[in-house]
Amino acid sequence: MKRAFTNILCDDPSKVALFYEAVLGMRRHADFGWFIILTHDDMPGMEFGLLDASHETVPEGAIPTPSGVMLTFVVDDAEACFQRAQDAGAVVVEPPTDMAYGQRRMVVKDPAGTLVDISAPIAPAPNPG
């Protein structure tokens, strides 16, 4: 395998890109208008795509509204991301909450309606074994 990445189908790739840039510090690696690839300096191999749901490359009948998907991003400071998400107008599904598994987690919706879990470690992770 040479590459693998997730694409979010959306009505306005630029608007959704602005959300991920503001909240998580991603940057545009490529911007074709109808398709944007985001990357992050801390994760050089990670690519994240935003694809205009009405573009001819999207199969007819594809459902643009996300369903059954939650993206997870682990960061150093969930509170700072929460503030940036609120500033970006994100719909808050769950405010920052300490979880039993040693992370502080929040869940928001991006402008395309995708659930986004942003977590930060608050304690050593429990030993699964």
The first five atom37 places (N, CA, C, CB, O) and aatype in JSON, in Angstrom:
{
  "aatype": [12, 11, 1, 0, 13, 16, 2, 9, 10, 4, 3, 3, 14, 15, 11, 19, 0, 10, 13, 18, 6, 0, 19, 10, 7, 12, 1, 1, 8, 0, 3, 13, 7, 17, 13, 9, 9, 10, 16, 8, 3, 3, 12, 14, 7, 12, 6, 13, 7, 10, 10, 3, 0, 15, 8, 6, 16, 19, 14, 6, 7, 0, 9, 14, 16, 14, 15, 7, 19, 12, 10, 16, 13, 19, 19, 3, 3, 0, 6, 0, 4, 13, 5, 1, 0, 5, 3, 0, 7, 0, 19, 19, 19, 6, 14, 14, 16, 3, 12, 0, 18, 7, 5, 1, 1, 12, 19, 19, 11, 3, 14, 0, 7, 16, 10, 19, 3, 9, 15, 0, 14, 9, 0, 14, 0, 14, 2, 14, 7],
  "atom_mask": [
    [1, 1, 1, 1, 1],
    [1, 1, 1, 1, 1],
    [1, 1, 1, 1, 1],
    [1, 1, 1, 1, 1],
    [1, 1, 1, 1, 1],
    [1, 1, 1, 1, 1],
    [1, 1, 1, 1, 1],
    [1, 1, 1, 1, 1],
    [1, 1, 1, 1, 1],
    [1, 1, 1, 1, 1],
    [1, 1, 1, 1, 1],
    [1, 1, 1, 1, 1],
    [1, 1, 1, 1, 1],
    [1, 1, 1, 1, 1],
    [1, 1, 1, 1, 1],
    [1, 1, 1, 1, 1],
    [1, 1, 1, 1, 1],
    [1, 1, 1, 1, 1],
    [1, 1, 1, 1, 1],
    [1, 1, 1, 1, 1],
    [1, 1, 1, 1, 1],
    [1, 1, 1, 1, 1],
    [1, 1, 1, 1, 1],
    [1, 1, 1, 1, 1],
    [1, 1, 1, 0, 1],
    [1, 1, 1, 1, 1],
    [1, 1, 1, 1, 1],
    [1, 1, 1, 1, 1],
    [1, 1, 1, 1, 1],
    [1, 1, 1, 1, 1],
    [1, 1, 1, 1, 1],
    [1, 1, 1, 1, 1],
    [1, 1, 1, 0, 1],
    [1, 1, 1, 1, 1],
    [1, 1, 1, 1, 1],
    [1, 1, 1, 1, 1],
    [1, 1, 1, 1, 1],
    [1, 1, 1, 1, 1],
    [1, 1, 1, 1, 1],
    [1, 1, 1, 1, 1],
    [1, 1, 1, 1, 1],
    [1, 1, 1, 1, 1],
    [1, 1, 1, 1, 1],
    [1, 1, 1, 1, 1],
    [1, 1, 1, 0, 1],
    [1, 1, 1, 1, 1],
    [1, 1, 1, 1, 1],
    [1, 1, 1, 1, 1],
    [1, 1, 1, 0, 1],
    [1, 1, 1, 1, 1],
    [1, 1, 1, 1, 1],
    [1, 1, 1, 1, 1],
    [1, 1, 1, 1, 1],
    [1, 1, 1, 1, 1],
    [1, 1, 1, 1, 1],
    [1, 1, 1, 1, 1],
    [1, 1, 1, 1, 1],
    [1, 1, 1, 1, 1],
    [1, 1, 1, 1, 1],
    [1, 1, 1, 1, 1],
    [1, 1, 1, 0, 1],
    [1, 1, 1, 1, 1],
    [1, 1, 1, 1, 1],
    [1, 1, 1, 1, 1],
    [1, 1, 1, 1, 1],
    [1, 1, 1, 1, 1],
    [1, 1, 1, 1, 1],
    [1, 1, 1, 0, 1],
    [1, 1, 1, 1, 1],
    [1, 1, 1, 1, 1],
    [1, 1, 1, 1, 1],
    [1, 1, 1, 1, 1],
    [1, 1, 1, 1, 1],
    [1, 1, 1, 1, 1],
    [1, 1, 1, 1, 1],
    [1, 1, 1, 1, 1],
    [1, 1, 1, 1, 1],
    [1, 1, 1, 1, 1],
    [1, 1, 1, 1, 1],
    [1, 1, 1, 1, 1],
    [1, 1, 1, 1, 1],
    [1, 1, 1, 1, 1],
    [1, 1, 1, 1, 1],
    [1, 1, 1, 1, 1],
    [1, 1, 1, 1, 1],
    [1, 1, 1, 1, 1],
    [1, 1, 1, 1, 1],
    [1, 1, 1, 1, 1],
    [1, 1, 1, 0, 1],
    [1, 1, 1, 1, 1],
    [1, 1, 1, 1, 1],
    [1, 1, 1, 1, 1],
    [1, 1, 1, 1, 1],
    [1, 1, 1, 1, 1],
    [1, 1, 1, 1, 1],
    [1, 1, 1, 1, 1],
    [1, 1, 1, 1, 1],
    [1, 1, 1, 1, 1],
    [1, 1, 1, 1, 1],
    [1, 1, 1, 1, 1],
    [1, 1, 1, 1, 1],
    [1, 1, 1, 0, 1],
    [1, 1, 1, 1, 1],
    [1, 1, 1, 1, 1],
    [1, 1, 1, 1, 1],
    [1, 1, 1, 1, 1],
    [1, 1, 1, 1, 1],
    [1, 1, 1, 1, 1],
    [1, 1, 1, 1, 1],
    [1, 1, 1, 1, 1],
    [1, 1, 1, 1, 1],
    [1, 1, 1, 1, 1],
    [1, 1, 1, 0, 1],
    [1, 1, 1, 1, 1],
    [1, 1, 1, 1, 1],
    [1, 1, 1, 1, 1],
    [1, 1, 1, 1, 1],
    [1, 1, 1, 1, 1],
    [1, 1, 1, 1, 1],
    [1, 1, 1, 1, 1],
    [1, 1, 1, 1, 1],
    [1, 1, 1, 1, 1],
    [1, 1, 1, 1, 1],
    [1, 1, 1, 1, 1],
    [1, 1, 1, 1, 1],
    [1, 1, 1, 1, 1],
    [1, 1, 1, 1, 1],
    [1, 1, 1, 1, 1],
    [1, 1, 1, 0, 1]
  ],
  "atom_positions": [
    [[0.84, -1.17, 0.0], [0.0, 0.0, 0.0], [0.9, 1.24, 0.0], [-0.96, -0.01, 1.22], [1.91, 1.3, 0.69]],
    [[0.49, 2.23, -0.8], [1.3, 3.44, -0.92], [0.73, 4.61, -0.16], [1.46, 3.8, -2.36], [1.48, 5.44, 0.37]],
    [[-0.6, 4.7, -0.09], [-1.26, 5.8, 0.61], [-2.61, 5.33, 1.11], [-1.41, 7.04, -0.3], [-3.22, 4.43, 0.54]],
    [[-3.07, 5.96, 2.16], [-4.43, 5.75, 2.64], [-4.84, 7.01, 3.39], [-4.54, 4.47, 3.57], [-4.07, 7.54, 4.19]],
    [[-6.05, 7.48, 3.11], [-6.55, 8.64, 3.84], [-8.06, 8.66, 3.77], [-5.96, 9.95, 3.26], [-8.67, 8.0, 2.93]],
    [[-8.64, 9.41, 4.65], [-10.09, 9.56, 4.73], [-10.5, 10.81, 3.98], [-10.56, 9.62, 6.2], [-9.83, 11.84, 4.06]],
    [[-11.62, 10.73, 3.27], [-12.23, 11.89, 2.63], [-13.59, 12.12, 3.29], [-12.38, 11.69, 1.08], [-14.36, 11.19, 3.5]],
    [[-13.86, 13.36, 3.6], [-15.19, 13.73, 4.06], [-15.91, 14.37, 2.88], [-15.14, 14.71, 5.3], [-15.4, 15.31, 2.27]],
    [[-17.09, 13.85, 2.55], [-17.93, 14.47, 1.53], [-18.62, 15.67, 2.17], [-18.97, 13.45, 0.94], [-19.18, 15.56, 3.26]],
    [[-18.58, 16.82, 1.48], [-19.16, 18.02, 2.07], [-19.62, 18.97, 0.97], [-18.14, 18.72, 3.0], [-19.25, 18.81, -0.2]],
    [[-20.42, 19.94, 1.35], [-20.91, 20.94, 0.39], [-19.88, 22.03, 0.11], [-22.19, 21.56, 0.91], [-19.88, 22.62, -0.97]],
    [[-19.02, 22.3, 1.08], [-18.08, 23.42, 0.96], [-16.73, 23.02, 1.55], [-18.64, 24.68, 1.67], [-16.46, 23.3, 2.72]],
    [[-15.87, 22.37, 0.74], [-14.57, 21.92, 1.27], [-13.75, 23.02, 1.92], [-13.77, 21.31, 0.16], [-13.07, 22.77, 2.91]],
    [[-13.79, 24.24, 1.4], [-13.01, 25.32, 1.97], [-13.48, 25.68, 3.37], [-13.07, 26.55, 1.07], [-12.67, 25.9, 4.26]],
    [[-14.79, 25.73, 3.57], [-15.35, 26.04, 4.89], [-14.96, 24.96, 5.9], [-16.89, 26.16, 4.81], [-14.6, 25.27, 7.03]],
    [[-15.03, 23.7, 5.49], [-14.67, 22.6, 6.39], [-13.16, 22.63, 6.67], [-15.08, 21.22, 5.78], [-12.73, 22.37, 7.79]],
    [[-12.37, 22.96, 5.65], [-10.92, 23.07, 5.84], [-10.59, 24.15, 6.87], [-10.21, 23.39, 4.51], [-9.72, 23.96, 7.71]],
    [[-11.28, 25.27, 6.79], [-11.04, 26.35, 7.76], [-11.25, 25.87, 9.19], [-11.96, 27.53, 7.47], [-10.52, 26.27, 10.1]],
    [[-12.24, 25.01, 9.4], [-12.51, 24.45, 10.73], [-11.31, 23.65, 11.22], [-13.77, 23.55, 10.69], [-10.83, 23.87, 12.33]],
    [[-10.81, 22.71, 10.41], [-9.7, 21.86, 10.83], [-8.39, 22.65, 10.96], [-9.51, 20.7, 9.83], [-7.55, 22.33, 11.79]],
    [[-8.24, 23.67, 10.15], [-7.07, 24.53, 10.27], [-7.11, 25.3, 11.6], [-6.99, 25.52, 9.08], [-6.11, 25.37, 12.31]],
    [[-8.28, 25.87, 11.92], [-8.41, 26.68, 13.13], [-8.35, 25.85, 14.4], [-9.71, 27.45, 13.09], [-7.7, 26.24, 15.37]],
    [[-9.03, 24.71, 14.4], [-9.15, 23.92, 15.64], [-7.94, 23.04, 15.89], [-10.4, 23.06, 15.57], [-7.47, 22.93, 17.02]],
    [[-7.42, 22.4, 14.83], [-6.35, 21.41, 15.01], [-5.01, 21.82, 14.41], [-6.78, 20.11, 14.4], [-4.03, 21.08, 14.52]],
    [[-4.94, 22.97, 13.78], [-3.67, 23.42, 13.22], [-3.26, 22.69, 11.95], [0.0, 0.0, 0.0], [-2.08, 22.7, 11.59]],
    [[-4.22, 22.06, 11.27], [-3.89, 21.42, 10.0], [-3.6, 22.51, 8.97], [-5.06, 20.49, 9.52], [-3.92, 23.68, 9.18]],
    [[-3.0, 22.1, 7.86], [-2.73, 23.07, 6.79], [-3.05, 22.41, 5.45], [-1.25, 23.56, 6.83], [-3.04, 21.19, 5.31]],
    [[-3.32, 23.26, 4.48], [-3.66, 22.76, 3.14], [-2.4, 22.32, 2.42], [-4.4, 23.86, 2.31], [-1.49, 23.12, 2.15]],
    [[-2.35, 21.05, 2.12], [-1.26, 20.48, 1.34], [-1.55, 20.66, -0.15], [-1.05, 18.97, 1.68], [-0.65, 20.89, -0.96]],
    [[-2.83, 20.55, -0.49], [-3.28, 20.75, -1.87], [-4.71, 21.3, -1.81], [-3.22, 19.41, -2.7], [-5.5, 20.89, -0.97]],
    [[-5.02, 22.21, -2.72], [-6.36, 22.8, -2.77], [-6.77, 22.96, -4.22], [-6.4, 24.18, -2.03], [-6.27, 23.82, -4.94]],
    [[-7.71, 22.09, -4.64], [-8.22, 22.12, -6.01], [-9.62, 22.73, -6.05], [-8.24, 20.7, -6.6], [-10.3, 22.68, -7.08]],
    [[-10.05, 23.31, -4.94], [-11.4, 23.87, -4.85], [-12.41, 22.8, -4.49], [0.0, 0.0, 0.0], [-13.05, 22.86, -3.44]],
    [[-12.57, 21.81, -5.36], [-13.51, 20.72, -5.14], [-12.92, 19.62, -4.25], [-13.95, 20.13, -6.47], [-13.65, 18.76, -3.75]],
    [[-11.59, 19.64, -4.06], [-10.89, 18.63, -3.27], [-9.72, 19.3, -2.56], [-10.4, 17.45, -4.16], [-8.86, 19.92, -3.2]],
    [[-9.69, 19.17, -1.25], [-8.62, 19.74, -0.44], [-7.98, 18.63, 0.37], [-9.16, 20.88, 0.49], [-8.68, 17.81, 0.98]],
    [[-6.67, 18.59, 0.38], [-5.93, 17.65, 1.24], [-5.29, 18.45, 2.36], [-4.86, 16.85, 0.42], [-4.52, 19.39, 2.12]],
    [[-5.6, 18.06, 3.58], [-5.01, 18.69, 4.76], [-3.94, 17.77, 5.33], [-6.1, 19.01, 5.83], [-4.04, 16.55, 5.26]],
    [[-2.91, 18.38, 5.89], [-1.86, 17.65, 6.58], [-1.57, 18.38, 7.88], [-0.56, 17.51, 5.7], [-2.15, 19.42, 8.16]],
    [[-0.66, 17.82, 8.66], [-0.24, 18.46, 9.91], [1.26, 18.27, 10.06], [-1.01, 17.87, 11.14], [1.77, 17.18, 9.84]],
    [[1.96, 19.33, 10.43], [3.42, 19.28, 10.55], [3.9, 18.22, 11.54], [3.94, 20.63, 10.97], [4.97, 17.64, 11.36]],
    [[3.1, 17.95, 12.59], [3.51, 16.95, 13.59], [3.31, 15.51, 13.13], [2.73, 17.17, 14.86], [3.82, 14.59, 13.75]],
    [[2.57, 15.31, 12.03], [2.29, 13.97, 11.51], [2.51, 13.97, 10.0], [0.83, 13.52, 11.86], [1.53, 14.02, 9.25]],
    [[3.75, 13.92, 9.55], [4.04, 14.09, 8.13], [3.36, 13.08, 7.19], [5.5, 14.02, 7.92], [3.13, 13.41, 6.02]],
    [[3.04, 11.91, 7.64], [2.42, 10.92, 6.75], [0.91, 10.98, 6.7], [0.0, 0.0, 0.0], [0.29, 10.3, 5.89]],
    [[0.31, 11.8, 7.56], [-1.14, 11.87, 7.63], [-1.7, 12.8, 6.55], [-1.59, 12.34, 9.03], [-1.22, 13.92, 6.38]],
    [[-2.7, 12.33, 5.84], [-3.43, 13.15, 4.88], [-4.91, 13.03, 5.19], [-3.12, 12.72, 3.4], [-5.39, 11.96, 5.59]],
    [[-5.63, 14.12, 5.01], [-7.05, 14.18, 5.35], [-7.75, 14.93, 4.24], [-7.29, 14.87, 6.75], [-7.44, 16.1, 4.0]],
    [[-8.68, 14.28, 3.54], [-9.3, 14.88, 2.38], [-10.69, 15.42, 2.63], [0.0, 0.0, 0.0], [-11.46, 14.88, 3.44]],
    [[-11.01, 16.49, 1.94], [-12.33, 17.1, 1.94], [-12.77, 17.18, 0.5], [-12.34, 18.52, 2.63], [-12.12, 17.83, -0.32]],
    [[-13.86, 16.53, 0.18], [-14.29, 16.35, -1.2], [-15.7, 16.89, -1.39], [-14.23, 14.85, -1.6], [-16.62, 16.53, -0.66]],
    [[-15.85, 17.77, -2.38], [-17.16, 18.33, -2.7], [-18.1, 17.18, -3.11], [-17.06, 19.4, -3.84], [-17.84, 16.48, -4.08]],
    [[-19.18, 17.01, -2.35], [-20.1, 15.9, -2.56], [-20.77, 15.94, -3.93], [-21.15, 15.9, -1.5], [-21.26, 14.91, -4.41]],
    [[-20.81, 17.11, -4.56], [-21.47, 17.22, -5.87], [-20.49, 17.03, -7.04], [-22.15, 18.57, -5.99], [-20.9, 17.11, -8.2]],
    [[-19.22, 16.78, -6.74], [-18.23, 16.65, -7.81], [-18.44, 15.35, -8.58], [-16.81, 16.7, -7.23], [-18.91, 14.35, -8.04]],
    [[-18.09, 15.38, -9.86], [-18.29, 14.22, -10.75], [-17.55, 12.97, -10.31], [-17.86, 14.58, -12.15], [-17.91, 11.87, -10.73]],
    [[-16.52, 13.1, -9.48], [-15.77, 11.92, -9.02], [-16.49, 11.16, -7.91], [-14.4, 12.34, -8.54], [-16.11, 10.04, -7.58]],
    [[-17.52, 11.78, -7.33], [-18.28, 11.13, -6.27], [-19.35, 10.26, -6.92], [-18.92, 12.17, -5.29], [-20.13, 10.75, -7.73]],
    [[-19.39, 8.98, -6.58], [-20.38, 8.1, -7.2], [-21.81, 8.6, -6.98], [-20.24, 6.68, -6.65], [-22.15, 9.08, -5.9]],
    [[-22.62, 8.47, -8.02], [-24.01, 8.89, -7.93], [-24.69, 8.09, -6.82], [-24.74, 8.7, -9.29], [-24.5, 6.88, -6.7]],
    [[-25.47, 8.77, -6.03], [-26.18, 8.11, -4.93], [-25.4, 8.08, -3.62], [0.0, 0.0, 0.0], [-25.92, 7.62, -2.61]],
    [[-24.15, 8.56, -3.64], [-23.38, 8.61, -2.39], [-24.08, 9.56, -1.43], [-21.9, 9.06, -2.66], [-24.57, 10.62, -1.83]],
    [[-24.12, 9.19, -0.19], [-24.78, 10.01, 0.82], [-23.76, 10.96, 1.43], [-25.44, 9.12, 1.92], [-22.82, 10.51, 2.08]],
    [[-23.93, 12.27, 1.23], [-22.92, 13.22, 1.71], [-22.94, 13.42, 3.23], [-23.12, 14.54, 1.05], [-21.94, 13.85, 3.8]],
    [[-24.06, 13.12, 3.9], [-24.12, 13.32, 5.34], [-23.44, 12.16, 6.04], [-25.58, 13.46, 5.82], [-23.8, 11.01, 5.81]],
    [[-22.44, 12.45, 6.9], [-21.73, 11.36, 7.57], [-22.67, 10.57, 8.48], [-20.57, 11.92, 8.38], [-23.56, 11.12, 9.13]],
    [[-22.45, 9.27, 8.52], [-23.26, 8.4, 9.35], [-22.4, 7.26, 9.87], [-24.48, 7.86, 8.56], [-21.7, 6.6, 9.1]],
    [[-22.45, 7.03, 11.16], [-21.71, 5.92, 11.74], [-20.21, 6.13, 11.79], [0.0, 0.0, 0.0], [-19.45, 5.17, 11.89]],
    [[-19.77, 7.4, 11.72], [-18.34, 7.7, 11.72], [-18.07, 8.75, 12.8], [-17.86, 8.2, 10.31], [-18.81, 9.72, 12.94]],
    [[-16.99, 8.55, 13.55], [-16.5, 9.57, 14.46], [-14.99, 9.61, 14.29], [-16.91, 9.29, 15.96], [-14.3, 8.61, 14.51]],
    [[-14.47, 10.77, 13.91], [-13.03, 10.95, 13.76], [-12.43, 11.27, 15.12], [-12.7, 12.07, 12.74], [-13.03, 12.01, 15.9]],
    [[-11.25, 10.72, 15.42], [-10.59, 10.99, 16.69], [-9.22, 11.6, 16.44], [-10.47, 9.71, 17.53], [-8.45, 11.09, 15.62]],
    [[-8.93, 12.67, 17.14], [-7.64, 13.33, 17.09], [-7.14, 13.48, 18.52], [-7.73, 14.73, 16.36], [-7.86, 14.0, 19.38]],
    [[-5.92, 13.03, 18.78], [-5.32, 13.16, 20.1], [-4.38, 14.36, 20.07], [-4.56, 11.86, 20.53], [-3.5, 14.45, 19.22]],
    [[-4.58, 15.27, 21.01], [-3.84, 16.53, 21.07], [-3.22, 16.69, 22.45], [-4.76, 17.73, 20.74], [-3.47, 15.89, 23.35]],
    [[-2.41, 17.72, 22.61], [-1.81, 18.0, 23.91], [-2.78, 18.71, 24.85], [-0.56, 18.83, 23.74], [-2.72, 18.51, 26.06]],
    [[-3.68, 19.55, 24.31], [-4.53, 20.4, 25.14], [-5.95, 20.43, 24.59], [-3.95, 21.83, 25.21], [-6.25, 21.18, 23.66]],
    [[-6.82, 19.6, 25.17], [-8.21, 19.54, 24.71], [-8.95, 20.85, 24.98], [-8.94, 18.38, 25.39], [-9.81, 21.25, 24.19]],
    [[-8.63, 21.51, 26.08], [-9.31, 22.77, 26.42], [-9.04, 23.85, 25.37], [-8.86, 23.26, 27.81], [-9.96, 24.57, 24.97]],
    [[-7.79, 23.95, 24.92], [-7.46, 24.95, 23.89], [-8.2, 24.63, 22.6], [-5.93, 25.0, 23.64], [-8.72, 25.54, 21.95]],
    [[-8.27, 23.36, 22.23], [-9.01, 22.97, 21.02], [-10.5, 23.25, 21.18], [-8.79, 21.47, 20.71], [-11.17, 23.67, 20.24]],
    [[-11.02, 23.03, 22.39], [-12.43, 23.3, 22.64], [-12.73, 24.78, 22.43], [-12.81, 22.88, 24.07], [-13.73, 25.13, 21.8]],
    [[-11.86, 25.65, 22.95], [-12.06, 27.09, 22.78], [-12.02, 27.46, 21.29], [-10.99, 27.88, 23.56], [-12.85, 28.24, 20.82]],
    [[-11.05, 26.9, 20.57], [-10.95, 27.19, 19.13], [-12.17, 26.65, 18.38], [-9.65, 26.59, 18.54], [-12.65, 27.28, 17.44]],
    [[-12.67, 25.47, 18.79], [-13.86, 24.9, 18.15], [-15.07, 25.8, 18.38], [-14.14, 23.47, 18.7], [-15.86, 26.04, 17.46]],
    [[-15.22, 26.29, 19.6], [-16.33, 27.21, 19.88], [-16.19, 28.49, 19.06], [-16.39, 27.54, 21.39], [-17.16, 28.99, 18.51]],
    [[-14.96, 29.01, 18.99], [-14.72, 30.22, 18.19], [-15.04, 29.99, 16.72], [-13.25, 30.67, 18.34], [-15.47, 30.91, 16.02]],
    [[-14.84, 28.75, 16.24], [-15.1, 28.4, 14.84], [-16.57, 28.07, 14.61], [-14.24, 27.23, 14.42], [-16.96, 27.76, 13.48]],
    [[-17.4, 28.12, 15.66], [-18.84, 27.88, 15.51], [-19.23, 26.41, 15.49], [0.0, 0.0, 0.0], [-20.3, 26.07, 14.99]],
    [[-18.38, 25.54, 16.01], [-18.68, 24.11, 16.01], [-19.89, 23.82, 16.9], [-17.46, 23.3, 16.49], [-20.11, 24.47, 17.92]],
    [[-20.66, 22.83, 16.48], [-21.75, 22.32, 17.32], [-21.11, 21.44, 18.38], [-22.83, 21.53, 16.47], [-20.43, 20.47, 18.06]],
    [[-21.33, 21.77, 19.65], [-20.76, 20.99, 20.75], [-21.71, 19.85, 21.07], [-20.51, 21.88, 22.0], [-22.86, 20.07, 21.45]],
    [[-21.22, 18.63, 20.92], [-22.0, 17.43, 21.26], [-21.72, 17.05, 22.71], [-21.65, 16.26, 20.31], [-22.63, 16.68, 23.45]],
    [[-20.46, 17.15, 23.11], [-20.05, 16.84, 24.48], [-18.89, 17.76, 24.85], [-19.64, 15.32, 24.62], [-17.85, 17.74, 24.18]],
    [[-19.04, 18.58, 25.89], [-17.93, 19.45, 26.29], [-16.78, 18.61, 26.86], [-18.4, 20.49, 27.33], [-16.95, 17.42, 27.1]],
    [[-15.62, 19.22, 27.07], [-14.5, 18.46, 27.62], [-14.9, 17.73, 28.92], [-13.3, 19.39, 27.89], [-15.43, 18.33, 29.85]],
    [[-14.63, 16.44, 28.93], [-15.01, 15.57, 30.04], [-13.87, 14.62, 30.33], [-16.32, 14.79, 29.73], [-13.29, 14.05, 29.4]],
    [[-13.54, 14.44, 31.61], [-12.52, 13.46, 31.98], [-13.1, 12.06, 31.84], [-12.01, 13.7, 33.44], [-14.16, 11.75, 32.4]],
    [[-12.4, 11.22, 31.08], [-12.87, 9.86, 30.83], [-12.11, 8.87, 31.72], [-12.69, 9.49, 29.33], [-10.97, 9.13, 32.11]],
    [[-12.73, 7.76, 32.03], [-12.14, 6.75, 32.91], [-10.85, 6.15, 32.34], [-13.14, 5.64, 33.19], [-10.04, 5.61, 33.08]],
    [[-10.67, 6.24, 31.04], [-9.49, 5.64, 30.41], [-8.3, 6.59, 30.35], [-9.83, 5.18, 29.01], [-7.32, 6.33, 29.64]],
    [[-8.37, 7.71, 31.09], [-7.21, 8.58, 31.23], [-7.07, 9.68, 30.2], [0.0, 0.0, 0.0], [-5.97, 10.17, 29.94]],
    [[-8.18, 10.08, 29.6], [-8.13, 11.19, 28.65], [-9.25, 12.18, 28.95], [-8.24, 10.68, 27.2], [-10.3, 11.82, 29.5]],
    [[-9.01, 13.42, 28.57], [-10.05, 14.45, 28.6], [-10.53, 14.56, 27.17], [-9.52, 15.85, 29.18], [-9.74, 14.83, 26.26]],
    [[-11.82, 14.36, 26.98], [-12.37, 14.26, 25.62], [-13.52, 15.23, 25.43], [-12.84, 12.83, 25.33], [-14.31, 15.49, 26.34]],
    [[-13.59, 15.75, 24.23], [-14.75, 16.53, 23.8], [-15.2, 15.99, 22.46], [-14.42, 18.07, 23.72], [-14.41, 15.4, 21.72]],
    [[-16.46, 16.18, 22.14], [-16.98, 15.77, 20.84], [-17.74, 16.96, 20.26], [-17.91, 14.5, 20.96], [-18.63, 17.53, 20.91]],
    [[-17.38, 17.32, 19.03], [-18.04, 18.4, 18.31], [-18.42, 17.89, 16.92], [-17.13, 19.67, 18.22], [-18.02, 16.8, 16.52]],
    [[-19.18, 18.69, 16.21], [-19.46, 18.4, 14.8], [-18.74, 19.44, 13.97], [-21.0, 18.4, 14.51], [-18.78, 20.63, 14.27]],
    [[-18.08, 18.97, 12.9], [-17.46, 19.92, 11.97], [-18.56, 20.51, 11.09], [-16.35, 19.22, 11.1], [-19.71, 20.07, 11.19]],
    [[-18.27, 21.49, 10.24], [-19.3, 22.11, 9.41], [-20.02, 21.14, 8.45], [-18.69, 23.22, 8.61], [-21.11, 21.46, 7.97]],
    [[-19.43, 19.98, 8.17], [-20.09, 18.98, 7.33], [-20.99, 18.06, 8.15], [-19.05, 18.16, 6.57], [-21.7, 17.24, 7.58]],
    [[-20.96, 18.19, 9.47], [-21.78, 17.36, 10.34], [-21.07, 16.1, 10.84], [0.0, 0.0, 0.0], [-21.7, 15.26, 11.49]],
    [[-19.78, 15.97, 10.56], [-19.01, 14.81, 11.01], [-18.71, 14.94, 12.5], [-17.7, 14.67, 10.2], [-18.3, 16.01, 12.96]],
    [[-18.91, 13.86, 13.25], [-18.54, 13.85, 14.66], [-17.03, 13.82, 14.79], [-19.17, 12.64, 15.39], [-16.35, 13.02, 14.15]],
    [[-16.5, 14.71, 15.62], [-15.06, 14.82, 15.82], [-14.77, 14.73, 17.32], [-14.51, 16.16, 15.23], [-15.2, 15.57, 18.11]],
    [[-14.05, 13.68, 17.69], [-13.62, 13.44, 19.07], [-12.21, 13.99, 19.19], [-13.67, 11.9, 19.46], [-11.3, 13.55, 18.48]],
    [[-12.03, 14.96, 20.09], [-10.7, 15.53, 20.33], [-10.35, 15.23, 21.78], [-10.65, 17.09, 20.03], [-11.04, 15.65, 22.7]],
    [[-9.26, 14.49, 21.95], [-8.88, 14.0, 23.28], [-7.45, 14.39, 23.61], [-9.04, 12.47, 23.35], [-6.62, 14.59, 22.73]],
    [[-7.19, 14.5, 24.92], [-5.84, 14.77, 25.4], [-5.59, 13.88, 26.63], [-5.64, 16.29, 25.74], [-6.47, 13.75, 27.49]],
    [[-4.42, 13.28, 26.71], [-4.11, 12.46, 27.88], [-4.1, 13.31, 29.14], [-2.75, 11.76, 27.7], [-3.57, 14.43, 29.15]],
    [[-4.69, 12.76, 30.22], [-4.65, 13.44, 31.52], [-3.96, 12.56, 32.56], [-6.06, 13.81, 31.98], [-3.63, 13.03, 33.65]],
    [[-3.77, 11.32, 32.23], [-3.12, 10.38, 33.15], [-2.55, 9.25, 32.32], [-4.13, 9.83, 34.24], [-2.95, 9.07, 31.17]],
    [[-1.63, 8.49, 32.88], [-1.14, 7.33, 32.12], [-2.29, 6.42, 31.74], [-0.08, 6.54, 32.94], [-3.2, 6.19, 32.55]],
    [[-2.26, 5.91, 30.53], [-3.32, 5.02, 30.06], [-3.3, 3.73, 30.88], [-3.15, 4.71, 28.55], [-2.23, 3.2, 31.19]],
    [[-4.49, 3.22, 31.25], [-4.54, 1.98, 31.99], [-3.98, 0.83, 31.17], [-5.96, 1.67, 32.41], [-4.08, 0.82, 29.94]],
    [[-3.4, -0.13, 31.83], [-2.83, -1.3, 31.17], [-3.97, -2.21, 30.71], [-1.86, -2.06, 32.13], [-4.73, -2.7, 31.55]],
    [[-4.12, -2.45, 29.4], [-5.24, -3.24, 28.9], [-5.13, -4.73, 29.25], [-5.34, -3.07, 27.41], [-6.1, -5.47, 29.14]],
    [[-3.96, -5.14, 29.65], [-3.74, -6.57, 29.8], [-3.95, -7.12, 31.14], [0.0, 0.0, 0.0], [-3.78, -8.32, 31.34]]
  ]
}
